[in-house]
XYZ file of N, CA and C in Angstrom:
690
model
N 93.348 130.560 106.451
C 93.870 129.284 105.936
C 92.716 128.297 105.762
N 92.462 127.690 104.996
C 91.796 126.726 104.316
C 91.709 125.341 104.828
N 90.552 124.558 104.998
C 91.102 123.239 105.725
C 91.431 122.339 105.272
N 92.075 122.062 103.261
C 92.901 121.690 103.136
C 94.183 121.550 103.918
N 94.386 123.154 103.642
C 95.850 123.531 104.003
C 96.327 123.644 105.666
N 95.430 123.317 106.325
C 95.464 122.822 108.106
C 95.441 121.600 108.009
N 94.924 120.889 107.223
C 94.848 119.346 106.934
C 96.513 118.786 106.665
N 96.939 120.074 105.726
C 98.324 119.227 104.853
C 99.369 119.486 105.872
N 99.585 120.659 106.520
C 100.902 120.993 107.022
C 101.243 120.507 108.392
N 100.077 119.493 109.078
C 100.795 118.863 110.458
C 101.354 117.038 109.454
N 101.075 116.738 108.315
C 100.864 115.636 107.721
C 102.292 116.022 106.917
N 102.726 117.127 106.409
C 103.805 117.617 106.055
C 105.094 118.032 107.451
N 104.936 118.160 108.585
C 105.599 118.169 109.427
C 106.086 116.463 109.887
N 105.245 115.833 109.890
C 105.455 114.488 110.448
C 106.286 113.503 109.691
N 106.135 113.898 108.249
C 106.480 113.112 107.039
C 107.950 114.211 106.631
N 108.395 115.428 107.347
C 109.325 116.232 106.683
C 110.522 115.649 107.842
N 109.683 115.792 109.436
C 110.798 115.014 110.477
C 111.137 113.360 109.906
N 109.782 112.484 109.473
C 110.467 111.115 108.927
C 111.625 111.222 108.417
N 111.812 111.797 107.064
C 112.663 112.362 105.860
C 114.258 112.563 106.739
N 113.586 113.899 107.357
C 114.933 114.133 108.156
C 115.760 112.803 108.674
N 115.360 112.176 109.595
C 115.837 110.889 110.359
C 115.859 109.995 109.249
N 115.547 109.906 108.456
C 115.954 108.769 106.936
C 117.624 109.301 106.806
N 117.502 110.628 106.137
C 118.674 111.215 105.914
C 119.785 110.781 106.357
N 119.446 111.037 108.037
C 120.692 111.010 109.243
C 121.316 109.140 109.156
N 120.249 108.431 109.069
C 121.063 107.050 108.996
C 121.155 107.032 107.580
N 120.781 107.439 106.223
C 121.411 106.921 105.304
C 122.820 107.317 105.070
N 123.052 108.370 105.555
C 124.277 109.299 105.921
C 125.815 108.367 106.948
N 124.636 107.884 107.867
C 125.441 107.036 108.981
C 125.852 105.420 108.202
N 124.744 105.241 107.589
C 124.719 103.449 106.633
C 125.971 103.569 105.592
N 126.105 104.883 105.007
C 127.057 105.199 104.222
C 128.304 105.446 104.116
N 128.509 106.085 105.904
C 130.091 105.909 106.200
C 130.119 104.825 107.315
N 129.381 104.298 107.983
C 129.600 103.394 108.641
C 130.094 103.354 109.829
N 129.733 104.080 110.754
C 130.585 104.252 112.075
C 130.409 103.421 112.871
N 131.514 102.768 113.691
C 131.126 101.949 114.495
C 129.900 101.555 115.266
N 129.181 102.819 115.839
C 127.585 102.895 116.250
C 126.477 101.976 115.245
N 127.053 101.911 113.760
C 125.668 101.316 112.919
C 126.268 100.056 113.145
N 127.658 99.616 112.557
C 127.838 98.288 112.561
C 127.329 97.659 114.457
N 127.707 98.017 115.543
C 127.388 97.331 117.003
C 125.832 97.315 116.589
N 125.024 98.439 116.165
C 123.288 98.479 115.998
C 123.111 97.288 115.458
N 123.727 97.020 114.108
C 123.466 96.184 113.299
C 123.762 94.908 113.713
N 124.974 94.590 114.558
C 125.257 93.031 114.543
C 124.602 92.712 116.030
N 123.583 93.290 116.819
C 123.654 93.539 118.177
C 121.732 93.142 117.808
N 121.377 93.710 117.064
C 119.736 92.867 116.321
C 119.740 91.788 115.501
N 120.906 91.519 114.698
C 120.737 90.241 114.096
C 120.982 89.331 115.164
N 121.430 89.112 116.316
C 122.157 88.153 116.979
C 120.847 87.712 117.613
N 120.180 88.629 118.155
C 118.554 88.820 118.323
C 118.070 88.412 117.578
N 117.714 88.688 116.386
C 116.727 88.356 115.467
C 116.875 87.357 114.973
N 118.061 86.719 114.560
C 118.558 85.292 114.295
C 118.701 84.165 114.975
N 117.695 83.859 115.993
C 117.322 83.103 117.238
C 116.521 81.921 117.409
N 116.776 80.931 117.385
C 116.133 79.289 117.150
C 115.722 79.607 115.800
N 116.538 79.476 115.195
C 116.193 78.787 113.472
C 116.437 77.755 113.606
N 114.937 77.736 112.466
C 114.334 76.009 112.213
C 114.084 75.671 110.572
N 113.942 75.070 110.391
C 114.087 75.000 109.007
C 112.239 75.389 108.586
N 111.564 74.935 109.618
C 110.172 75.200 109.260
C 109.882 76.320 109.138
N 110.437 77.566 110.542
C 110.026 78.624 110.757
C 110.949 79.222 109.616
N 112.383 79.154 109.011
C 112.403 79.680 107.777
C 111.953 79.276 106.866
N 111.135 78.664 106.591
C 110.550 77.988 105.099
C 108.622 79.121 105.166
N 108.662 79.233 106.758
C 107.069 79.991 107.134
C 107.236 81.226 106.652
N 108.452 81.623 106.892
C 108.784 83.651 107.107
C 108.710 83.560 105.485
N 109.409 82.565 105.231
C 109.877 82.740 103.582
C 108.691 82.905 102.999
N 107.984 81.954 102.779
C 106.234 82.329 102.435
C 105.938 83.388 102.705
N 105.784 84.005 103.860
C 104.952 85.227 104.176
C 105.629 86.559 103.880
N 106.971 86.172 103.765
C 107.588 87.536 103.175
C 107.582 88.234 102.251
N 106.464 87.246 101.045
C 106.409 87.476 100.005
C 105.588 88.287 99.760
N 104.721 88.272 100.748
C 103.502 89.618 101.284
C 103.920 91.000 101.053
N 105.208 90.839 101.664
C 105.746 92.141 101.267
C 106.944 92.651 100.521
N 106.442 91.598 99.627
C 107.577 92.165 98.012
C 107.100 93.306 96.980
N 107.798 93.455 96.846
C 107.698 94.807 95.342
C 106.721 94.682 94.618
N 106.653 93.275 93.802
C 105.600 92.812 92.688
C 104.609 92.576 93.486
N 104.591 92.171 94.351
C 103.007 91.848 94.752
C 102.167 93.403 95.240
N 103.235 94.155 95.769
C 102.709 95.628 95.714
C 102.186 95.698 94.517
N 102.862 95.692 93.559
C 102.397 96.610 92.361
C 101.411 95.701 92.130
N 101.046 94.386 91.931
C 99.829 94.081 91.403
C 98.874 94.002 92.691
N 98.892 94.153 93.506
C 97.803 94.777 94.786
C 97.442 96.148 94.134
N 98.445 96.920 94.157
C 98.236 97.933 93.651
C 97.090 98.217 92.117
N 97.791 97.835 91.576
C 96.710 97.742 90.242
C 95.422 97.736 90.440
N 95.198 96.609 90.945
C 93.932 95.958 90.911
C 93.781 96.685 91.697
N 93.424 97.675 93.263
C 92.691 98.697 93.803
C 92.534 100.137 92.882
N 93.770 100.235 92.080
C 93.435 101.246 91.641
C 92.250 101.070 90.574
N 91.964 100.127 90.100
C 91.004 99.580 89.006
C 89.582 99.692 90.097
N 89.759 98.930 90.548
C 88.509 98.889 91.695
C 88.005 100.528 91.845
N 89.053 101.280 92.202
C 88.908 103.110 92.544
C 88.179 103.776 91.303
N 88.761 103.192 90.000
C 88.349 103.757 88.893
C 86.824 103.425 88.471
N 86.750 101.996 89.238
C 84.823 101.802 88.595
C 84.066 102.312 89.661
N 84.807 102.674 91.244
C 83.787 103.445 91.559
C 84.379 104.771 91.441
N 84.413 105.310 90.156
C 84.432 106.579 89.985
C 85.344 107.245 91.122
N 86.111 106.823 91.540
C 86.686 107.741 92.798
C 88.521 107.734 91.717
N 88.533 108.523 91.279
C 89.674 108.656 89.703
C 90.784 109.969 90.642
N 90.540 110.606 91.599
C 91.842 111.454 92.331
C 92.430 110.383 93.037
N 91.727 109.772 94.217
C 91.795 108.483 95.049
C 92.893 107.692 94.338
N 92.483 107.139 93.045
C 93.472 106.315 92.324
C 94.450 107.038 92.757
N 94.348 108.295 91.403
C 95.970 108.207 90.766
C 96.362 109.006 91.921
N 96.248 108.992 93.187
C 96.942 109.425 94.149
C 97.638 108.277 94.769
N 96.954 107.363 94.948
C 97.340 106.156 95.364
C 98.178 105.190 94.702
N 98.105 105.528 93.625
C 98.663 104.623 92.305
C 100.195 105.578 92.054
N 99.952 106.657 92.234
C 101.220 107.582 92.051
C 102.437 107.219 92.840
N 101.898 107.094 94.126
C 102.594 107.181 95.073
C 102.841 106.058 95.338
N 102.439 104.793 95.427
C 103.278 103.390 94.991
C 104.223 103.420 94.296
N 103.692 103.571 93.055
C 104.656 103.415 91.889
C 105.847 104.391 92.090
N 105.782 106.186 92.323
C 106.845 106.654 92.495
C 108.058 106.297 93.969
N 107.036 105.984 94.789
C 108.287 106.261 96.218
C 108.317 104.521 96.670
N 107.554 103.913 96.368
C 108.064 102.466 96.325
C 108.838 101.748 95.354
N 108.813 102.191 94.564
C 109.127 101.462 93.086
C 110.535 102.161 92.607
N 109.819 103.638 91.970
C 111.229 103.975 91.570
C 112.230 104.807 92.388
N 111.511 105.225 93.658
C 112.307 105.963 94.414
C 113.397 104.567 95.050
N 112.549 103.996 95.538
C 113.466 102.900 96.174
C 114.435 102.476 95.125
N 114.698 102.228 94.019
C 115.421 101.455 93.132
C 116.646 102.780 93.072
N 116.016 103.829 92.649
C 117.262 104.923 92.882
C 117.955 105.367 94.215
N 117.560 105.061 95.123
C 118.654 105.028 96.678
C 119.181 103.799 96.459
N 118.595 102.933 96.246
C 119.562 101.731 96.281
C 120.852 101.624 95.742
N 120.773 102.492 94.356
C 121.794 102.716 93.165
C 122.458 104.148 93.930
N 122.112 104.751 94.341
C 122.863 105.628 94.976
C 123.677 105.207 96.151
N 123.366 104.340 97.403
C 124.171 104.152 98.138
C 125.198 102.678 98.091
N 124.375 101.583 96.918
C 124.881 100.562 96.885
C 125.289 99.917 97.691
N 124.511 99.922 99.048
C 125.468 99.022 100.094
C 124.991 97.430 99.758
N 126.140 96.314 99.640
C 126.098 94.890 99.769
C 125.099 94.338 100.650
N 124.322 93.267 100.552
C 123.840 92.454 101.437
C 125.028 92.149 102.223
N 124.089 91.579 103.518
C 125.040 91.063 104.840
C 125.413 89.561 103.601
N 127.009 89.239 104.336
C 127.421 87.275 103.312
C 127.203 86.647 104.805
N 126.542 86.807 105.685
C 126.911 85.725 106.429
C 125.649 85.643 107.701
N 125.641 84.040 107.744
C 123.996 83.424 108.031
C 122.954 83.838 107.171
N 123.311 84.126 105.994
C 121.804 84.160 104.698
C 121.222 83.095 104.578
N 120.171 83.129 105.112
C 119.031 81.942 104.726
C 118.724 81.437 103.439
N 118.164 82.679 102.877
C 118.121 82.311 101.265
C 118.868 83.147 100.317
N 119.067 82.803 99.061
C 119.104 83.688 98.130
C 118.491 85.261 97.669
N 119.140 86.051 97.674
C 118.812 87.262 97.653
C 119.928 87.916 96.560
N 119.624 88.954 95.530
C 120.281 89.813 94.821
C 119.815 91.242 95.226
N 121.017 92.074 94.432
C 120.470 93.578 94.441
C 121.126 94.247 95.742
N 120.956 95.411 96.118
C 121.546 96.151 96.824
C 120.792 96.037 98.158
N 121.404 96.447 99.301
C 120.815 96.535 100.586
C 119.935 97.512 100.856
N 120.459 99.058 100.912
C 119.398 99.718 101.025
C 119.275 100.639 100.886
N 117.930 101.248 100.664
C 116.769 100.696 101.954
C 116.328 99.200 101.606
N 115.565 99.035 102.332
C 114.938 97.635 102.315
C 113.614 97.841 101.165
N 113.780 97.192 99.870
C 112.521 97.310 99.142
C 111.464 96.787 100.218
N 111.437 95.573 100.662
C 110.204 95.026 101.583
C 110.026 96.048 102.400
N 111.022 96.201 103.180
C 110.564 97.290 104.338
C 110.131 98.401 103.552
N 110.223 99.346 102.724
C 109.681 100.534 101.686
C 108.357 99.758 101.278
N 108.505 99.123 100.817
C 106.891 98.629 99.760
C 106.006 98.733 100.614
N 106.460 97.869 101.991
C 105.084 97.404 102.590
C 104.872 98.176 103.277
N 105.653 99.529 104.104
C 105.342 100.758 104.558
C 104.182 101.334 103.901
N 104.880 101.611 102.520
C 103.754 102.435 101.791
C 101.967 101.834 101.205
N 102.948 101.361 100.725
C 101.381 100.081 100.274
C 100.511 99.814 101.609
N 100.601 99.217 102.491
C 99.782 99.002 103.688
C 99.758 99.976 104.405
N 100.436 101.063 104.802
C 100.557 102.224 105.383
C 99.312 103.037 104.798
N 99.390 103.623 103.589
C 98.712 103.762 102.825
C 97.274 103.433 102.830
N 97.192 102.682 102.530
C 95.681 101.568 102.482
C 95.164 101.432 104.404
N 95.642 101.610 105.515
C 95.429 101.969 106.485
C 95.016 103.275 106.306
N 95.735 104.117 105.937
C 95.301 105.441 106.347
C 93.884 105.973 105.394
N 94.011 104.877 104.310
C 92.511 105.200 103.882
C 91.453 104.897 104.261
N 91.759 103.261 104.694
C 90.892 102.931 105.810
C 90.453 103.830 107.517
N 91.508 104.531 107.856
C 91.274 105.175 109.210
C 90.913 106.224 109.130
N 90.646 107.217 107.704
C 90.150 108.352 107.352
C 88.685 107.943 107.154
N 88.317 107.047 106.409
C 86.658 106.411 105.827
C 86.088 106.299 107.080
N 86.471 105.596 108.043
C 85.841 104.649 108.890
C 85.276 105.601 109.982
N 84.297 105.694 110.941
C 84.191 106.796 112.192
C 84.602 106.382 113.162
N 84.101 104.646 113.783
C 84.520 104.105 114.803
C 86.182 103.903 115.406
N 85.778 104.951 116.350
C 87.793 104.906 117.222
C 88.181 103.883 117.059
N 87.964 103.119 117.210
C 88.228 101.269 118.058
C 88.568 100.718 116.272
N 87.610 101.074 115.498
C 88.305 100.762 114.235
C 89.403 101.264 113.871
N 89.388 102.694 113.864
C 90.991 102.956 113.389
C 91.855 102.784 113.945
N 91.514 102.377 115.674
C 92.719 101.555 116.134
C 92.970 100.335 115.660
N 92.221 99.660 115.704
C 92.226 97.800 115.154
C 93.012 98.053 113.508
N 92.870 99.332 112.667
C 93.133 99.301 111.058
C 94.979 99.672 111.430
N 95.074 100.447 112.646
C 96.751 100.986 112.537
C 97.543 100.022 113.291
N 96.678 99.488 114.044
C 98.053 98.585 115.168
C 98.262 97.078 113.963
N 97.164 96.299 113.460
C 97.470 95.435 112.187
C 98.535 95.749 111.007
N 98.256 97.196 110.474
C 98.656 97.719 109.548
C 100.297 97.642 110.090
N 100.500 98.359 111.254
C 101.857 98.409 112.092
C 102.519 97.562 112.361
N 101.505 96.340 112.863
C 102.217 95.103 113.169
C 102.953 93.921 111.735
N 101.792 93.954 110.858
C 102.372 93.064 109.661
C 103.765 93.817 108.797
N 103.589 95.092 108.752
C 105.171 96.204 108.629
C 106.178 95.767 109.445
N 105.923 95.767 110.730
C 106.570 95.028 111.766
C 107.540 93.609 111.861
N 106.442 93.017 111.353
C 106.063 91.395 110.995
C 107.572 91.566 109.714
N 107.193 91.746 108.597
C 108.484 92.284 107.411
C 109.428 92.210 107.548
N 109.366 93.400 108.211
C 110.939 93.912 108.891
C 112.112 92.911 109.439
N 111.072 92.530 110.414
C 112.116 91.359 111.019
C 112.111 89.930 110.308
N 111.005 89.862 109.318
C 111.664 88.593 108.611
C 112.804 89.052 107.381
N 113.304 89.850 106.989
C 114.210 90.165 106.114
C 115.749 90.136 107.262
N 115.343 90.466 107.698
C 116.507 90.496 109.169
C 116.477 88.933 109.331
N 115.798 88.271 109.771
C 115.636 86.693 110.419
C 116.524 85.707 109.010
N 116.053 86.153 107.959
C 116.367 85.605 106.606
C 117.509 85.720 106.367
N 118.795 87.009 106.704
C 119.852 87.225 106.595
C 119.926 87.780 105.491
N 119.340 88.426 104.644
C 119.105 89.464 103.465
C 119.377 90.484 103.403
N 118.788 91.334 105.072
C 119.442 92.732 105.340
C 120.012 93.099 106.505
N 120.664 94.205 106.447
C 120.612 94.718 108.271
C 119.360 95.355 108.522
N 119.766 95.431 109.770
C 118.718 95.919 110.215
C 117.988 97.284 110.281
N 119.771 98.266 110.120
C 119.415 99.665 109.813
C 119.047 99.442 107.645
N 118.786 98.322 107.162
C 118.407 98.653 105.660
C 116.593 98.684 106.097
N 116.664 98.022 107.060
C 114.763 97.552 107.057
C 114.105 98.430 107.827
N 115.000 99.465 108.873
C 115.139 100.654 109.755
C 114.568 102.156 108.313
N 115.406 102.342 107.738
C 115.617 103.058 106.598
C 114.554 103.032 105.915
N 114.340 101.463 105.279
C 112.994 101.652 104.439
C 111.454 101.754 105.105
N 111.400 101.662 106.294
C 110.586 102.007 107.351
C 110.382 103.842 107.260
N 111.809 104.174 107.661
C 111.196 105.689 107.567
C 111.169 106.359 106.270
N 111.600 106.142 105.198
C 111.188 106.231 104.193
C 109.729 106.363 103.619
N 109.410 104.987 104.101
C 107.869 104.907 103.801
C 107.206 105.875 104.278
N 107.296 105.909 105.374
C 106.449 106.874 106.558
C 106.400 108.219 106.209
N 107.823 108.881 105.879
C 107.939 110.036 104.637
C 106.978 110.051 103.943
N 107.359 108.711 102.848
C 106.447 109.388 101.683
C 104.874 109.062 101.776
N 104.437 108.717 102.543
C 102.961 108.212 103.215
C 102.579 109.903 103.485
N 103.098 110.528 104.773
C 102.414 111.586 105.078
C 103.013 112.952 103.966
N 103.559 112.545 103.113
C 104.230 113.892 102.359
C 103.303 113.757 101.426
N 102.804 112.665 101.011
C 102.041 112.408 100.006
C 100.777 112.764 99.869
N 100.076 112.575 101.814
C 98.967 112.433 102.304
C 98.829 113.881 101.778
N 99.524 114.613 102.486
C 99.933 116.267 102.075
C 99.809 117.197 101.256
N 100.563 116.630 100.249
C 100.165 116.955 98.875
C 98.243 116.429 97.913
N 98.393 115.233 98.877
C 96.693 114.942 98.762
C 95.732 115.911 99.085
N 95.903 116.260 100.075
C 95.042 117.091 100.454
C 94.756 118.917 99.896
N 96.046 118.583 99.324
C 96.396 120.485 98.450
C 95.237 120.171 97.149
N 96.144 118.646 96.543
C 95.701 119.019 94.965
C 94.544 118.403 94.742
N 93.738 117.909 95.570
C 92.360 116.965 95.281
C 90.979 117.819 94.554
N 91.155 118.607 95.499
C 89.937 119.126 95.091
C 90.182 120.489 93.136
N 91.212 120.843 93.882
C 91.801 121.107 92.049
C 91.576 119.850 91.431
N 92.404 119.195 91.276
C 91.844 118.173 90.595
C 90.307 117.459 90.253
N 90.044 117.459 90.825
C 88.238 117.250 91.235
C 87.864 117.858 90.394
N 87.922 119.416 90.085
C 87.354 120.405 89.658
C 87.743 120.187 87.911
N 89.246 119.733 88.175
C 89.536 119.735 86.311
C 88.597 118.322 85.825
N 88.569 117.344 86.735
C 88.174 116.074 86.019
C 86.591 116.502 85.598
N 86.006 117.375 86.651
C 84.267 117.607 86.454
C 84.853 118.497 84.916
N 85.256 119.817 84.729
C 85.306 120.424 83.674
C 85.813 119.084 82.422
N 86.362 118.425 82.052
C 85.984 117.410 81.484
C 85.062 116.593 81.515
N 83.920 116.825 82.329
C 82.887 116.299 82.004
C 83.110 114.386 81.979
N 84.145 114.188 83.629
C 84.578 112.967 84.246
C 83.858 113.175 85.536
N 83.186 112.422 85.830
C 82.292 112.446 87.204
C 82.614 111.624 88.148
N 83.805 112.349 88.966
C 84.632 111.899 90.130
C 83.775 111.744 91.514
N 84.157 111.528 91.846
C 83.036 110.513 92.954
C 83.938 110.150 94.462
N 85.453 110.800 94.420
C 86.211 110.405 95.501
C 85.829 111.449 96.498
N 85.887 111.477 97.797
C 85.499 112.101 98.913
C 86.482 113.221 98.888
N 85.263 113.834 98.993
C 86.126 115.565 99.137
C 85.160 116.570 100.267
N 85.877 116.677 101.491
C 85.505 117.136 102.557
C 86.149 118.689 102.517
């Protein structure tokens, strides 16, 4: 076996159990058993705790960190950055996988399970379906993502700790302001959490199979790829 392919299949185990446990609560979000609704109204009561008009006007700002559009134009612009330094697998691996499992994957579960926003204590205005949680999905992947490129580059331990517990915490950070805001439950921001995490290491996975193929077609075009290939 190849150290691609020792590379992909513990990164494909981790991201196939995420998947699994996505399944099991979108399954549970969908018929609704008493267990999700007590989960659900048992963290908002929690999470909905000294509101202030400041601290929702703060979350509101910062939540915007982890919206859809600002993914995609974060997104862009690194993948542009990837492309002038010649690192062109890097991109469209990175660029793929935004755009497919943040963007349009998320928009099609949404349309598949259609569950309503919570109507009651909504802070602000919100449209569209519950879930998963686009914020919670985007910013999984997008910062998830961009961590794990960072914690692969870097050598220093202490760095890739300092790159995953940030990366973890502002995901974190998300989560519970979409919850605090009254936008979602908590199993929608639960959901798009493991979602992400799915398609992060399934992706990583498949990274690691098709890179260096790829590598190889971009050189036979006579494209001089430049992304790290170990």
């Amino acid at each position: 076996m190849n150290t691609n392919k020792k590379k992909a299949i513990p990164l494909f185990t981790i991201g196939g159990f995420a998947l699994l446990i996505f399944v099991i609560v979108a399954l549970a979000v969908n018929s609704e058993p008493r267990w999700v609704v007590k989960f659900d109204l048992n963290w908002i009561s929690r999470i909905q705790t000294n509101i202030s008009a400041s601290k929702t006007s703060l979350i509101e700002n910062l939540t915007f960190f982890g919206s859809a559009e600002l993914a995609i134009i974060l997104t862009v612009i690194a993948v542009v950055v990837l492309f002038i330094l010649r690192k062109f697998v890097v991109g469209l691996w990175f660029g793929g996988t935004v755009l497919v499992c943040a963007v349009l994957m998320n928009t099609v579960l949404k349309h598949i399970f259609e569950r309503p926003r919570p109507n009651f204590d909504r802070l602000i205005s919100e449209t569209g379906f519950s879930f998963p949680s686009g914020h919670a999905t985007g910013t999984t992947i997008f910062y998830g993502l961009a961590a794990m490129f960072l914690i692969f580059t870097v050598r220093q331990m202490w760095a890739k700790i300092v790159i995953g517990v940030v990366a973890l915490g502002w995901i974190f950070f998300i989560m519970y302001s979409r919850v605090y805001l009254g936008v979602h439950y908590p199993t929608d921001v639960f959901g798009g959490f493991l979602f992400g995490i799915a398609s992060i290491f399934i992706s990583l996975g498949v990274y690691f199979l098709v890179r260096e193929p790829l590598h190889n077609l971009l050189v036979k075009w006579r494209i001089k790829d430049r992304s790290i290939i170990k």
